[in-house]
Amino acid sequence: MPELVLESNGRTWTLDPSRPYTLGRDPQGDIVFDDARVSWRHATVSFDGRGWVIEDHGSTNGTFVQGQRIQQVDLGPGSAVHLGNATDGPRVTLSGAEAAVAAPQAQSQQQPFAAQGAGPGWAQQPAPQQPQSGVPQQAPGAASIPQQQGSGGAAGAPPVHGDRSPTTFHQFSLGRVMRIGRALENDLVVSDLQVSRNHAEFHATPDGRMEIRDLGSHNGTYVNGQPIPKGGSVQLGPTDIVGVGHSTFRIVGDRLEEFVDTGEVSFSARHLTVTVDGGKQILKDVSFGVPEKSLIAVIGPSGSGKSTLLKALTGYRPADQGEVLYDNRNLYKQFAELRQRIGLVPQDDILHKELSVKKALKYAAKLRFPADTTAAERDARIDEVLRELKLDIHKDKKVTSLSGGQRKRVSVALELLTKPSLIFLDEPTSGLDPGMDRDVMQLLRGLADDGRTVLVVTHSVAELAICDKLLVMAPGGSVAYFGPPEEALNFFGYDTWADVFSAFENYRDYDWAGRWKGSQHYQMYAADIDAVAPQSVHMPPPQAIKPPKPQAWGSQLMTLIRRYTAVIVSDKGFLALTVILPAVLGAVSLLIDSKKGLLVNPAVNPRTGLHIPNGTATTVLLILAVGACFAGAANSVRELIKERVIYERERATGLSRSAYLMSKVVVLGVVTVLQGLMVGLIGFSSRDIPDQGVVLGGSTLFELCVPIMALGFTSMMVGLVISSLVKTAEKTMPLLVMFAIVQVVFTGCLFTLNGAVGVNQFSYLMPSRWAVAAAGATLDFNNIAPNADDPTNTDPLWNHTAGAWSLDMIALIVLGVACGFLVARFLRRHEPEVMRK
């Protein structure tokens, strides 16, 4: 029986024909390969009595001989086998007269991990990176933070770094601290704007182990995909992967290996299933995988689950079962780290159309890059992206003045700022003419060719030929086809896509997924991905996936305030309405008993000795209160709904919910308070008012204006509640009108509220009730406008005292704060589900 000599990377091993030898990444295997494309137990080499054979054990990425994937093949002198990839996977060769098989070469840079014989020292082998049938054992010295199931690794496998060889090596000196950051004075300089100037550092602990310390970085430091506390530290085990920006690191002996995510990453979905209330599945067992630098189109009729699939692939709504693998890392479980490497361009534009192209990108860069990024660095990145997408000639134009295709380019440019490796687009050609449709698809082709993986959901079928792969969804959310677009129509047996979609509609109960899985195309393009058993999604504890924010809360707030102010200032129509609306509402009140002009009692009834009721005061105050309510609510009722898509995307990239809400409150609050002041000054200044107020003394005019200003502010907060609740902007107007009318009824000016059981208590929820009461306390409504039926029935909220006025104002403020709390809660519904706490 001849012996077999394996050769790989300059090393040789002599195999005894009396027993088989396992090849794979398993540290306890006979010949170990350190390459993510090699399965845990990939193949077996054995002597079958006649000769040596190599048998594949259902590996994920396959075993190849002369470019063809094989299950079992005889080996002879001069044979060459590739594991995991037909061209550049680890190469196994047979050398010598008696035949040889080489252990896979793990690239020359991975010499420290070259295959060796089994032994306990090899337990420090890097963790598995792909799903395998075997169950690996936990390596000694496991990571000091809880391990999550790897992205497709076997159960219990720690996270991994991807399918690439190390980009570079860094040598540790004994006892030396190695600092990582963007600044040139760091030991390890990472030229990535996602990385802080002084980001983190590696150093040895007294017990000889290594530790990673975060130095207060803005975008966070990650171990196995989970963020470590800002300024905190974590001891590292031999299988731990450290993430900093687009780079990942692992410690091997006295060396640090760096893997830079340059965009050439694989992406796959495995057994994605989404179930809604009632048990209905709207996405059924969807599996597909795409290689690096590829363009994938997703098409299908309405109701085929395309939008649900996109949400599942991006983490906005994780699938109930299955997993999404980014470079063999589980996106759901490592979302906090991987979110910055994924770009998403929704169907609606994700920028403010009132701003110029460059200004819109400047604010986006300010929010997404670390706080220590200089303006020059941000501008350089913006100019680079504009040149890449040929938008530099349009950089000073307002977004609203661009064509549909150019606006879509700007949305793509915004996403490219952070150099994502994976880009999703939802209906980017919707509403575009055929010429623009082609331009956008060619743009996406160029993005893929430049080293990114691009997935586009589209209804257009005109430009599918330029895509690498096509995913066709069938009604009900299952896969009807996945493979080259040029073979798709032949697979369905129709001449046009119109015929295919008609067949979907006419035969909705047909088992399209079953037809696909029984086809030769399925065996060629999807069987390997689909062979992995589905898994339920078990999310880490909420605090573990809370993504760090690139900017401090105050910095985000100031950026958002400046951006929102710029948007308002650039909208001349809104500015004009901001001034005209309160002026008109205030002027209308002057038409009421303009000749009398009295807001005090003009006389005393000589028979009864009581003041003659002054109806002018209550009527004027009613008009001013309704005007303030309407103006305040109108300012904000559309603000959140019109920016919903922008908020959803920015929230996923690290935007603070409270900072976003506070920016609206501050800017709209200032505008609304100034409007209320204008309404009050116009309505009160030309009328006779008491000489003394109950709180501000001689400043009676201002004391009357304050409740009107506060009413406008609280109404603005109610408008934000409405805007956060509705699904479309069209629904805001009916709710705005309803709100204004309800406020009229519960002011207390039309009928007596005090003593009306139930109605009076309900009126306490109305901002107008408290604002009119505060102004009524200043004007002494209980005397100048007593209850005609029962003058003794005075309203305690109208008492002419400082206590009553203060109570009214406090209640008004409390209502505003309560509305702010509700808005914050409702905004959570419009965030990626994987981020919700």
mmCIF file with all atom_site columns, N, CA and C in Angstrom, residues 401-461:
data_model
loop_
_atom_site.group_PDB
_atom_site.id
_atom_site.type_symbol
_atom_site.label_atom_id
_atom_site.label_alt_id
_atom_site.label_comp_id
_atom_site.label_asym_id
_atom_site.label_entity_id
_atom_site.label_seq_id
_atom_site.pdbx_PDB_ins_code
_atom_site.Cartn_x
_atom_site.Cartn_y
_atom_site.Cartn_z
_atom_site.occupancy
_atom_site.B_iso_or_equiv
_atom_site.pdbx_formal_charge
_atom_site.auth_seq_id
_atom_site.auth_comp_id
_atom_site.auth_asym_id
_atom_site.auth_atom_id
_atom_site.pdbx_PDB_model_num
ATOM 1   N N  . SER A 1 401 ? -34.079 70.768 -7.275  1.00 0.00 ? 401 SER A N  1
ATOM 2   C CA . SER A 1 401 ? -33.959 71.198 -8.671  1.00 0.00 ? 401 SER A CA 1
ATOM 3   C C  . SER A 1 401 ? -33.367 70.119 -9.562  1.00 0.00 ? 401 SER A C  1
ATOM 4   N N  . LEU A 1 402 ? -32.950 68.997 -8.991  1.00 0.00 ? 402 LEU A N  1
ATOM 5   C CA . LEU A 1 402 ? -32.334 67.928 -9.773  1.00 0.00 ? 402 LEU A CA 1
ATOM 6   C C  . LEU A 1 402 ? -33.391 67.018 -10.384 1.00 0.00 ? 402 LEU A C  1
ATOM 7   N N  . SER A 1 403 ? -32.978 66.285 -11.400 1.00 0.00 ? 403 SER A N  1
ATOM 8   C CA . SER A 1 403 ? -33.870 65.295 -12.003 1.00 0.00 ? 403 SER A CA 1
ATOM 9   C C  . SER A 1 403 ? -33.998 64.091 -11.065 1.00 0.00 ? 403 SER A C  1
ATOM 10  N N  . GLY A 1 404 ? -34.954 63.234 -11.376 1.00 0.00 ? 404 GLY A N  1
ATOM 11  C CA . GLY A 1 404 ? -35.176 62.075 -10.520 1.00 0.00 ? 404 GLY A CA 1
ATOM 12  C C  . GLY A 1 404 ? -33.959 61.176 -10.412 1.00 0.00 ? 404 GLY A C  1
ATOM 13  N N  . GLY A 1 405 ? -33.296 60.937 -11.540 1.00 0.00 ? 405 GLY A N  1
ATOM 14  C CA . GLY A 1 405 ? -32.109 60.102 -11.513 1.00 0.00 ? 405 GLY A CA 1
ATOM 15  C C  . GLY A 1 405 ? -30.966 60.730 -10.745 1.00 0.00 ? 405 GLY A C  1
ATOM 16  N N  . GLN A 1 406 ? -30.804 62.056 -10.871 1.00 0.00 ? 406 GLN A N  1
ATOM 17  C CA . GLN A 1 406 ? -29.746 62.751 -10.132 1.00 0.00 ? 406 GLN A CA 1
ATOM 18  C C  . GLN A 1 406 ? -30.025 62.741 -8.635  1.00 0.00 ? 406 GLN A C  1
ATOM 19  N N  . ARG A 1 407 ? -31.300 62.885 -8.247  1.00 0.00 ? 407 ARG A N  1
ATOM 20  C CA . ARG A 1 407 ? -31.632 62.823 -6.821  1.00 0.00 ? 407 ARG A CA 1
ATOM 21  C C  . ARG A 1 407 ? -31.315 61.451 -6.245  1.00 0.00 ? 407 ARG A C  1
ATOM 22  N N  . LYS A 1 408 ? -31.562 60.416 -7.048  1.00 0.00 ? 408 LYS A N  1
ATOM 23  C CA . LYS A 1 408 ? -31.228 59.079 -6.565  1.00 0.00 ? 408 LYS A CA 1
ATOM 24  C C  . LYS A 1 408 ? -29.724 58.929 -6.404  1.00 0.00 ? 408 LYS A C  1
ATOM 25  N N  . ARG A 1 409 ? -28.957 59.561 -7.281  1.00 0.00 ? 409 ARG A N  1
ATOM 26  C CA . ARG A 1 409 ? -27.502 59.535 -7.139  1.00 0.00 ? 409 ARG A CA 1
ATOM 27  C C  . ARG A 1 409 ? -27.067 60.223 -5.844  1.00 0.00 ? 409 ARG A C  1
ATOM 28  N N  . VAL A 1 410 ? -27.749 61.306 -5.492  1.00 0.00 ? 410 VAL A N  1
ATOM 29  C CA . VAL A 1 410 ? -27.403 62.008 -4.257  1.00 0.00 ? 410 VAL A CA 1
ATOM 30  C C  . VAL A 1 410 ? -27.702 61.113 -3.053  1.00 0.00 ? 410 VAL A C  1
ATOM 31  N N  . SER A 1 411 ? -28.813 60.392 -3.086  1.00 0.00 ? 411 SER A N  1
ATOM 32  C CA . SER A 1 411 ? -29.129 59.464 -1.999  1.00 0.00 ? 411 SER A CA 1
ATOM 33  C C  . SER A 1 411 ? -28.068 58.374 -1.886  1.00 0.00 ? 411 SER A C  1
ATOM 34  N N  . VAL A 1 412 ? -27.604 57.883 -3.036  1.00 0.00 ? 412 VAL A N  1
ATOM 35  C CA . VAL A 1 412 ? -26.532 56.892 -3.025  1.00 0.00 ? 412 VAL A CA 1
ATOM 36  C C  . VAL A 1 412 ? -25.246 57.511 -2.482  1.00 0.00 ? 412 VAL A C  1
ATOM 37  N N  . ALA A 1 413 ? -24.973 58.757 -2.877  1.00 0.00 ? 413 ALA A N  1
ATOM 38  C CA . ALA A 1 413 ? -23.771 59.448 -2.392  1.00 0.00 ? 413 ALA A CA 1
ATOM 39  C C  . ALA A 1 413 ? -23.781 59.569 -0.884  1.00 0.00 ? 413 ALA A C  1
ATOM 40  N N  . LEU A 1 414 ? -24.937 59.853 -0.320  1.00 0.00 ? 414 LEU A N  1
ATOM 41  C CA . LEU A 1 414 ? -25.047 59.972 1.130   1.00 0.00 ? 414 LEU A CA 1
ATOM 42  C C  . LEU A 1 414 ? -24.643 58.665 1.801   1.00 0.00 ? 414 LEU A C  1
ATOM 43  N N  . GLU A 1 415 ? -25.067 57.545 1.224   1.00 0.00 ? 415 GLU A N  1
ATOM 44  C CA . GLU A 1 415 ? -24.732 56.251 1.811   1.00 0.00 ? 415 GLU A CA 1
ATOM 45  C C  . GLU A 1 415 ? -23.263 55.888 1.612   1.00 0.00 ? 415 GLU A C  1
ATOM 46  N N  . LEU A 1 416 ? -22.680 56.367 0.525   1.00 0.00 ? 416 LEU A N  1
ATOM 47  C CA . LEU A 1 416 ? -21.286 56.016 0.246   1.00 0.00 ? 416 LEU A CA 1
ATOM 48  C C  . LEU A 1 416 ? -20.304 56.772 1.137   1.00 0.00 ? 416 LEU A C  1
ATOM 49  N N  . LEU A 1 417 ? -20.766 57.763 1.868   1.00 0.00 ? 417 LEU A N  1
ATOM 50  C CA . LEU A 1 417 ? -19.858 58.541 2.718   1.00 0.00 ? 417 LEU A CA 1
ATOM 51  C C  . LEU A 1 417 ? -19.082 57.645 3.669   1.00 0.00 ? 417 LEU A C  1
ATOM 52  N N  . THR A 1 418 ? -19.745 56.643 4.239   1.00 0.00 ? 418 THR A N  1
ATOM 53  C CA . THR A 1 418 ? -19.102 55.779 5.230   1.00 0.00 ? 418 THR A CA 1
ATOM 54  C C  . THR A 1 418 ? -18.479 54.530 4.598   1.00 0.00 ? 418 THR A C  1
ATOM 55  N N  . LYS A 1 419 ? -18.370 54.503 3.282   1.00 0.00 ? 419 LYS A N  1
ATOM 56  C CA . LYS A 1 419 ? -17.745 53.402 2.557   1.00 0.00 ? 419 LYS A CA 1
ATOM 57  C C  . LYS A 1 419 ? -18.366 52.050 2.902   1.00 0.00 ? 419 LYS A C  1
ATOM 58  N N  . PRO A 1 420 ? -19.659 51.897 2.712   1.00 0.00 ? 420 PRO A N  1
ATOM 59  C CA . PRO A 1 420 ? -20.272 50.592 3.007   1.00 0.00 ? 420 PRO A CA 1
ATOM 60  C C  . PRO A 1 420 ? -19.833 49.543 1.996   1.00 0.00 ? 420 PRO A C  1
ATOM 61  N N  . SER A 1 421 ? -19.759 48.306 2.446   1.00 0.00 ? 421 SER A N  1
ATOM 62  C CA . SER A 1 421 ? -19.401 47.208 1.553   1.00 0.00 ? 421 SER A CA 1
ATOM 63  C C  . SER A 1 421 ? -20.631 46.579 0.925   1.00 0.00 ? 421 SER A C  1
ATOM 64  N N  . LEU A 1 422 ? -21.777 46.773 1.544   1.00 0.00 ? 422 LEU A N  1
ATOM 65  C CA . LEU A 1 422 ? -23.023 46.174 1.081   1.00 0.00 ? 422 LEU A CA 1
ATOM 66  C C  . LEU A 1 422 ? -24.067 47.277 0.987   1.00 0.00 ? 422 LEU A C  1
ATOM 67  N N  . ILE A 1 423 ? -24.691 47.424 -0.168  1.00 0.00 ? 423 ILE A N  1
ATOM 68  C CA . ILE A 1 423 ? -25.657 48.498 -0.392  1.00 0.00 ? 423 ILE A CA 1
ATOM 69  C C  . ILE A 1 423 ? -26.977 47.888 -0.858  1.00 0.00 ? 423 ILE A C  1
ATOM 70  N N  . PHE A 1 424 ? -28.061 48.267 -0.179  1.00 0.00 ? 424 PHE A N  1
ATOM 71  C CA . PHE A 1 424 ? -29.410 47.854 -0.560  1.00 0.00 ? 424 PHE A CA 1
ATOM 72  C C  . PHE A 1 424 ? -30.146 49.069 -1.128  1.00 0.00 ? 424 PHE A C  1
ATOM 73  N N  . LEU A 1 425 ? -30.925 48.839 -2.157  1.00 0.00 ? 425 LEU A N  1
ATOM 74  C CA . LEU A 1 425 ? -31.738 49.900 -2.736  1.00 0.00 ? 425 LEU A CA 1
ATOM 75  C C  . LEU A 1 425 ? -33.148 49.379 -2.950  1.00 0.00 ? 425 LEU A C  1
ATOM 76  N N  . ASP A 1 426 ? -34.119 50.181 -2.548  1.00 0.00 ? 426 ASP A N  1
ATOM 77  C CA . ASP A 1 426 ? -35.531 49.811 -2.669  1.00 0.00 ? 426 ASP A CA 1
ATOM 78  C C  . ASP A 1 426 ? -36.166 50.646 -3.761  1.00 0.00 ? 426 ASP A C  1
ATOM 79  N N  . GLU A 1 427 ? -36.497 50.020 -4.865  1.00 0.00 ? 427 GLU A N  1
ATOM 80  C CA . GLU A 1 427 ? -37.160 50.677 -5.996  1.00 0.00 ? 427 GLU A CA 1
ATOM 81  C C  . GLU A 1 427 ? -36.460 51.975 -6.399  1.00 0.00 ? 427 GLU A C  1
ATOM 82  N N  . PRO A 1 428 ? -35.163 51.949 -6.706  1.00 0.00 ? 428 PRO A N  1
ATOM 83  C CA . PRO A 1 428 ? -34.476 53.201 -7.053  1.00 0.00 ? 428 PRO A CA 1
ATOM 84  C C  . PRO A 1 428 ? -34.920 53.793 -8.379  1.00 0.00 ? 428 PRO A C  1
ATOM 85  N N  . THR A 1 429 ? -35.541 52.977 -9.241  1.00 0.00 ? 429 THR A N  1
ATOM 86  C CA . THR A 1 429 ? -35.952 53.482 -10.550 1.00 0.00 ? 429 THR A CA 1
ATOM 87  C C  . THR A 1 429 ? -37.442 53.775 -10.611 1.00 0.00 ? 429 THR A C  1
ATOM 88  N N  . SER A 1 430 ? -38.124 53.720 -9.466  1.00 0.00 ? 430 SER A N  1
ATOM 89  C CA . SER A 1 430 ? -39.558 53.971 -9.462  1.00 0.00 ? 430 SER A CA 1
ATOM 90  C C  . SER A 1 430 ? -39.851 55.403 -9.919  1.00 0.00 ? 430 SER A C  1
ATOM 91  N N  . GLY A 1 431 ? -40.731 55.545 -10.893 1.00 0.00 ? 431 GLY A N  1
ATOM 92  C CA . GLY A 1 431 ? -41.107 56.862 -11.388 1.00 0.00 ? 431 GLY A CA 1
ATOM 93  C C  . GLY A 1 431 ? -40.149 57.465 -12.391 1.00 0.00 ? 431 GLY A C  1
ATOM 94  N N  . LEU A 1 432 ? -39.092 56.750 -12.756 1.00 0.00 ? 432 LEU A N  1
ATOM 95  C CA . LEU A 1 432 ? -38.116 57.289 -13.700 1.00 0.00 ? 432 LEU A CA 1
ATOM 96  C C  . LEU A 1 432 ? -38.431 56.811 -15.113 1.00 0.00 ? 432 LEU A C  1
ATOM 97  N N  . ASP A 1 433 ? -38.047 57.622 -16.096 1.00 0.00 ? 433 ASP A N  1
ATOM 98  C CA . ASP A 1 433 ? -38.248 57.216 -17.480 1.00 0.00 ? 433 ASP A CA 1
ATOM 99  C C  . ASP A 1 433 ? -37.201 56.155 -17.852 1.00 0.00 ? 433 ASP A C  1
ATOM 100 N N  . PRO A 1 434 ? -37.384 55.477 -18.987 1.00 0.00 ? 434 PRO A N  1
ATOM 101 C CA . PRO A 1 434 ? -36.463 54.384 -19.335 1.00 0.00 ? 434 PRO A CA 1
ATOM 102 C C  . PRO A 1 434 ? -35.000 54.794 -19.399 1.00 0.00 ? 434 PRO A C  1
ATOM 103 N N  . GLY A 1 435 ? -34.730 56.018 -19.853 1.00 0.00 ? 435 GLY A N  1
ATOM 104 C CA . GLY A 1 435 ? -33.350 56.477 -19.920 1.00 0.00 ? 435 GLY A CA 1
ATOM 105 C C  . GLY A 1 435 ? -32.727 56.601 -18.544 1.00 0.00 ? 435 GLY A C  1
ATOM 106 N N  . MET A 1 436 ? -33.467 57.215 -17.608 1.00 0.00 ? 436 MET A N  1
ATOM 107 C CA . MET A 1 436 ? -32.963 57.346 -16.239 1.00 0.00 ? 436 MET A CA 1
ATOM 108 C C  . MET A 1 436 ? -32.890 55.989 -15.560 1.00 0.00 ? 436 MET A C  1
ATOM 109 N N  . ASP A 1 437 ? -33.832 55.112 -15.886 1.00 0.00 ? 437 ASP A N  1
ATOM 110 C CA . ASP A 1 437 ? -33.801 53.747 -15.353 1.00 0.00 ? 437 ASP A CA 1
ATOM 111 C C  . ASP A 1 437 ? -32.473 53.089 -15.715 1.00 0.00 ? 437 ASP A C  1
ATOM 112 N N  . ARG A 1 438 ? -32.083 53.200 -16.964 1.00 0.00 ? 438 ARG A N  1
ATOM 113 C CA . ARG A 1 438 ? -30.827 52.610 -17.405 1.00 0.00 ? 438 ARG A CA 1
ATOM 114 C C  . ARG A 1 438 ? -29.632 53.265 -16.716 1.00 0.00 ? 438 ARG A C  1
ATOM 115 N N  . ASP A 1 439 ? -29.673 54.596 -16.576 1.00 0.00 ? 439 ASP A N  1
ATOM 116 C CA . ASP A 1 439 ? -28.553 55.291 -15.937 1.00 0.00 ? 439 ASP A CA 1
ATOM 117 C C  . ASP A 1 439 ? -28.361 54.830 -14.492 1.00 0.00 ? 439 ASP A C  1
ATOM 118 N N  . VAL A 1 440 ? -29.486 54.690 -13.751 1.00 0.00 ? 440 VAL A N  1
ATOM 119 C CA . VAL A 1 440 ? -29.385 54.269 -12.355 1.00 0.00 ? 440 VAL A CA 1
ATOM 120 C C  . VAL A 1 440 ? -28.850 52.848 -12.266 1.00 0.00 ? 440 VAL A C  1
ATOM 121 N N  . MET A 1 441 ? -29.334 51.955 -13.113 1.00 0.00 ? 441 MET A N  1
ATOM 122 C CA . MET A 1 441 ? -28.862 50.574 -13.064 1.00 0.00 ? 441 MET A CA 1
ATOM 123 C C  . MET A 1 441 ? -27.387 50.473 -13.464 1.00 0.00 ? 441 MET A C  1
ATOM 124 N N  . GLN A 1 442 ? -26.961 51.295 -14.416 1.00 0.00 ? 442 GLN A N  1
ATOM 125 C CA . GLN A 1 442 ? -25.542 51.305 -14.769 1.00 0.00 ? 442 GLN A CA 1
ATOM 126 C C  . GLN A 1 442 ? -24.698 51.872 -13.630 1.00 0.00 ? 442 GLN A C  1
ATOM 127 N N  . LEU A 1 443 ? -25.262 52.828 -12.902 1.00 0.00 ? 443 LEU A N  1
ATOM 128 C CA . LEU A 1 443 ? -24.575 53.331 -11.710 1.00 0.00 ? 443 LEU A CA 1
ATOM 129 C C  . LEU A 1 443 ? -24.362 52.202 -10.706 1.00 0.00 ? 443 LEU A C  1
ATOM 130 N N  . LEU A 1 444 ? -25.394 51.396 -10.490 1.00 0.00 ? 444 LEU A N  1
ATOM 131 C CA . LEU A 1 444 ? -25.282 50.290 -9.543  1.00 0.00 ? 444 LEU A CA 1
ATOM 132 C C  . LEU A 1 444 ? -24.301 49.240 -10.046 1.00 0.00 ? 444 LEU A C  1
ATOM 133 N N  . ARG A 1 445 ? -24.274 49.024 -11.355 1.00 0.00 ? 445 ARG A N  1
ATOM 134 C CA . ARG A 1 445 ? -23.295 48.097 -11.912 1.00 0.00 ? 445 ARG A CA 1
ATOM 135 C C  . ARG A 1 445 ? -21.871 48.574 -11.624 1.00 0.00 ? 445 ARG A C  1
ATOM 136 N N  . GLY A 1 446 ? -21.671 49.883 -11.765 1.00 0.00 ? 446 GLY A N  1
ATOM 137 C CA . GLY A 1 446 ? -20.367 50.453 -11.484 1.00 0.00 ? 446 GLY A CA 1
ATOM 138 C C  . GLY A 1 446 ? -19.991 50.341 -10.021 1.00 0.00 ? 446 GLY A C  1
ATOM 139 N N  . LEU A 1 447 ? -20.964 50.509 -9.127  1.00 0.00 ? 447 LEU A N  1
ATOM 140 C CA . LEU A 1 447 ? -20.688 50.371 -7.695  1.00 0.00 ? 447 LEU A CA 1
ATOM 141 C C  . LEU A 1 447 ? -20.244 48.949 -7.375  1.00 0.00 ? 447 LEU A C  1
ATOM 142 N N  . ALA A 1 448 ? -20.876 47.969 -7.994  1.00 0.00 ? 448 ALA A N  1
ATOM 143 C CA . ALA A 1 448 ? -20.487 46.576 -7.767  1.00 0.00 ? 448 ALA A CA 1
ATOM 144 C C  . ALA A 1 448 ? -19.098 46.300 -8.326  1.00 0.00 ? 448 ALA A C  1
ATOM 145 N N  . ASP A 1 449 ? -18.823 46.812 -9.501  1.00 0.00 ? 449 ASP A N  1
ATOM 146 C CA . ASP A 1 449 ? -17.515 46.585 -10.109 1.00 0.00 ? 449 ASP A CA 1
ATOM 147 C C  . ASP A 1 449 ? -16.397 47.241 -9.317  1.00 0.00 ? 449 ASP A C  1
ATOM 148 N N  . ASP A 1 450 ? -16.725 48.292 -8.580  1.00 0.00 ? 450 ASP A N  1
ATOM 149 C CA . ASP A 1 450 ? -15.716 48.986 -7.774  1.00 0.00 ? 450 ASP A CA 1
ATOM 150 C C  . ASP A 1 450 ? -15.444 48.294 -6.439  1.00 0.00 ? 450 ASP A C  1
ATOM 151 N N  . GLY A 1 451 ? -16.104 47.168 -6.194  1.00 0.00 ? 451 GLY A N  1
ATOM 152 C CA . GLY A 1 451 ? -15.780 46.412 -4.984  1.00 0.00 ? 451 GLY A CA 1
ATOM 153 C C  . GLY A 1 451 ? -16.856 46.429 -3.927  1.00 0.00 ? 451 GLY A C  1
ATOM 154 N N  . ARG A 1 452 ? -18.108 46.513 -4.323  1.00 0.00 ? 452 ARG A N  1
ATOM 155 C CA . ARG A 1 452 ? -19.205 46.475 -3.359  1.00 0.00 ? 452 ARG A CA 1
ATOM 156 C C  . ARG A 1 452 ? -20.214 45.426 -3.798  1.00 0.00 ? 452 ARG A C  1
ATOM 157 N N  . THR A 1 453 ? -20.961 44.922 -2.855  1.00 0.00 ? 453 THR A N  1
ATOM 158 C CA . THR A 1 453 ? -22.073 44.028 -3.166  1.00 0.00 ? 453 THR A CA 1
ATOM 159 C C  . THR A 1 453 ? -23.350 44.861 -3.131  1.00 0.00 ? 453 THR A C  1
ATOM 160 N N  . VAL A 1 454 ? -24.106 44.841 -4.202  1.00 0.00 ? 454 VAL A N  1
ATOM 161 C CA . VAL A 1 454 ? -25.283 45.699 -4.348  1.00 0.00 ? 454 VAL A CA 1
ATOM 162 C C  . VAL A 1 454 ? -26.506 44.827 -4.575  1.00 0.00 ? 454 VAL A C  1
ATOM 163 N N  . LEU A 1 455 ? -27.541 45.051 -3.774  1.00 0.00 ? 455 LEU A N  1
ATOM 164 C CA . LEU A 1 455 ? -28.812 44.337 -3.943  1.00 0.00 ? 455 LEU A CA 1
ATOM 165 C C  . LEU A 1 455 ? -29.911 45.359 -4.153  1.00 0.00 ? 455 LEU A C  1
ATOM 166 N N  . VAL A 1 456 ? -30.642 45.225 -5.249  1.00 0.00 ? 456 VAL A N  1
ATOM 167 C CA . VAL A 1 456 ? -31.663 46.204 -5.606  1.00 0.00 ? 456 VAL A CA 1
ATOM 168 C C  . VAL A 1 456 ? -33.010 45.510 -5.782  1.00 0.00 ? 456 VAL A C  1
ATOM 169 N N  . VAL A 1 457 ? -34.018 46.027 -5.085  1.00 0.00 ? 457 VAL A N  1
ATOM 170 C CA . VAL A 1 457 ? -35.395 45.580 -5.266  1.00 0.00 ? 457 VAL A CA 1
ATOM 171 C C  . VAL A 1 457 ? -36.031 46.483 -6.309  1.00 0.00 ? 457 VAL A C  1
ATOM 172 N N  . THR A 1 458 ? -36.605 45.903 -7.351  1.00 0.00 ? 458 THR A N  1
ATOM 173 C CA . THR A 1 458 ? -37.105 46.721 -8.449  1.00 0.00 ? 458 THR A CA 1
ATOM 174 C C  . THR A 1 458 ? -38.325 46.083 -9.102  1.00 0.00 ? 458 THR A C  1
ATOM 175 N N  . HIS A 1 459 ? -39.130 46.933 -9.726  1.00 0.00 ? 459 HIS A N  1
ATOM 176 C CA . HIS A 1 459 ? -40.229 46.458 -10.566 1.00 0.00 ? 459 HIS A CA 1
ATOM 177 C C  . HIS A 1 459 ? -39.826 46.494 -12.035 1.00 0.00 ? 459 HIS A C  1
ATOM 178 N N  . SER A 1 460 ? -38.763 47.208 -12.321 1.00 0.00 ? 460 SER A N  1
ATOM 179 C CA . SER A 1 460 ? -38.334 47.349 -13.713 1.00 0.00 ? 460 SER A CA 1
ATOM 180 C C  . SER A 1 460 ? -37.560 46.108 -14.145 1.00 0.00 ? 460 SER A C  1
ATOM 181 N N  . VAL A 1 461 ? -37.886 45.604 -15.299 1.00 0.00 ? 461 VAL A N  1
ATOM 182 C CA . VAL A 1 461 ? -37.202 44.410 -15.812 1.00 0.00 ? 461 VAL A CA 1
ATOM 183 C C  . VAL A 1 461 ? -36.379 44.721 -17.058 1.00 0.00 ? 461 VAL A C  1
#
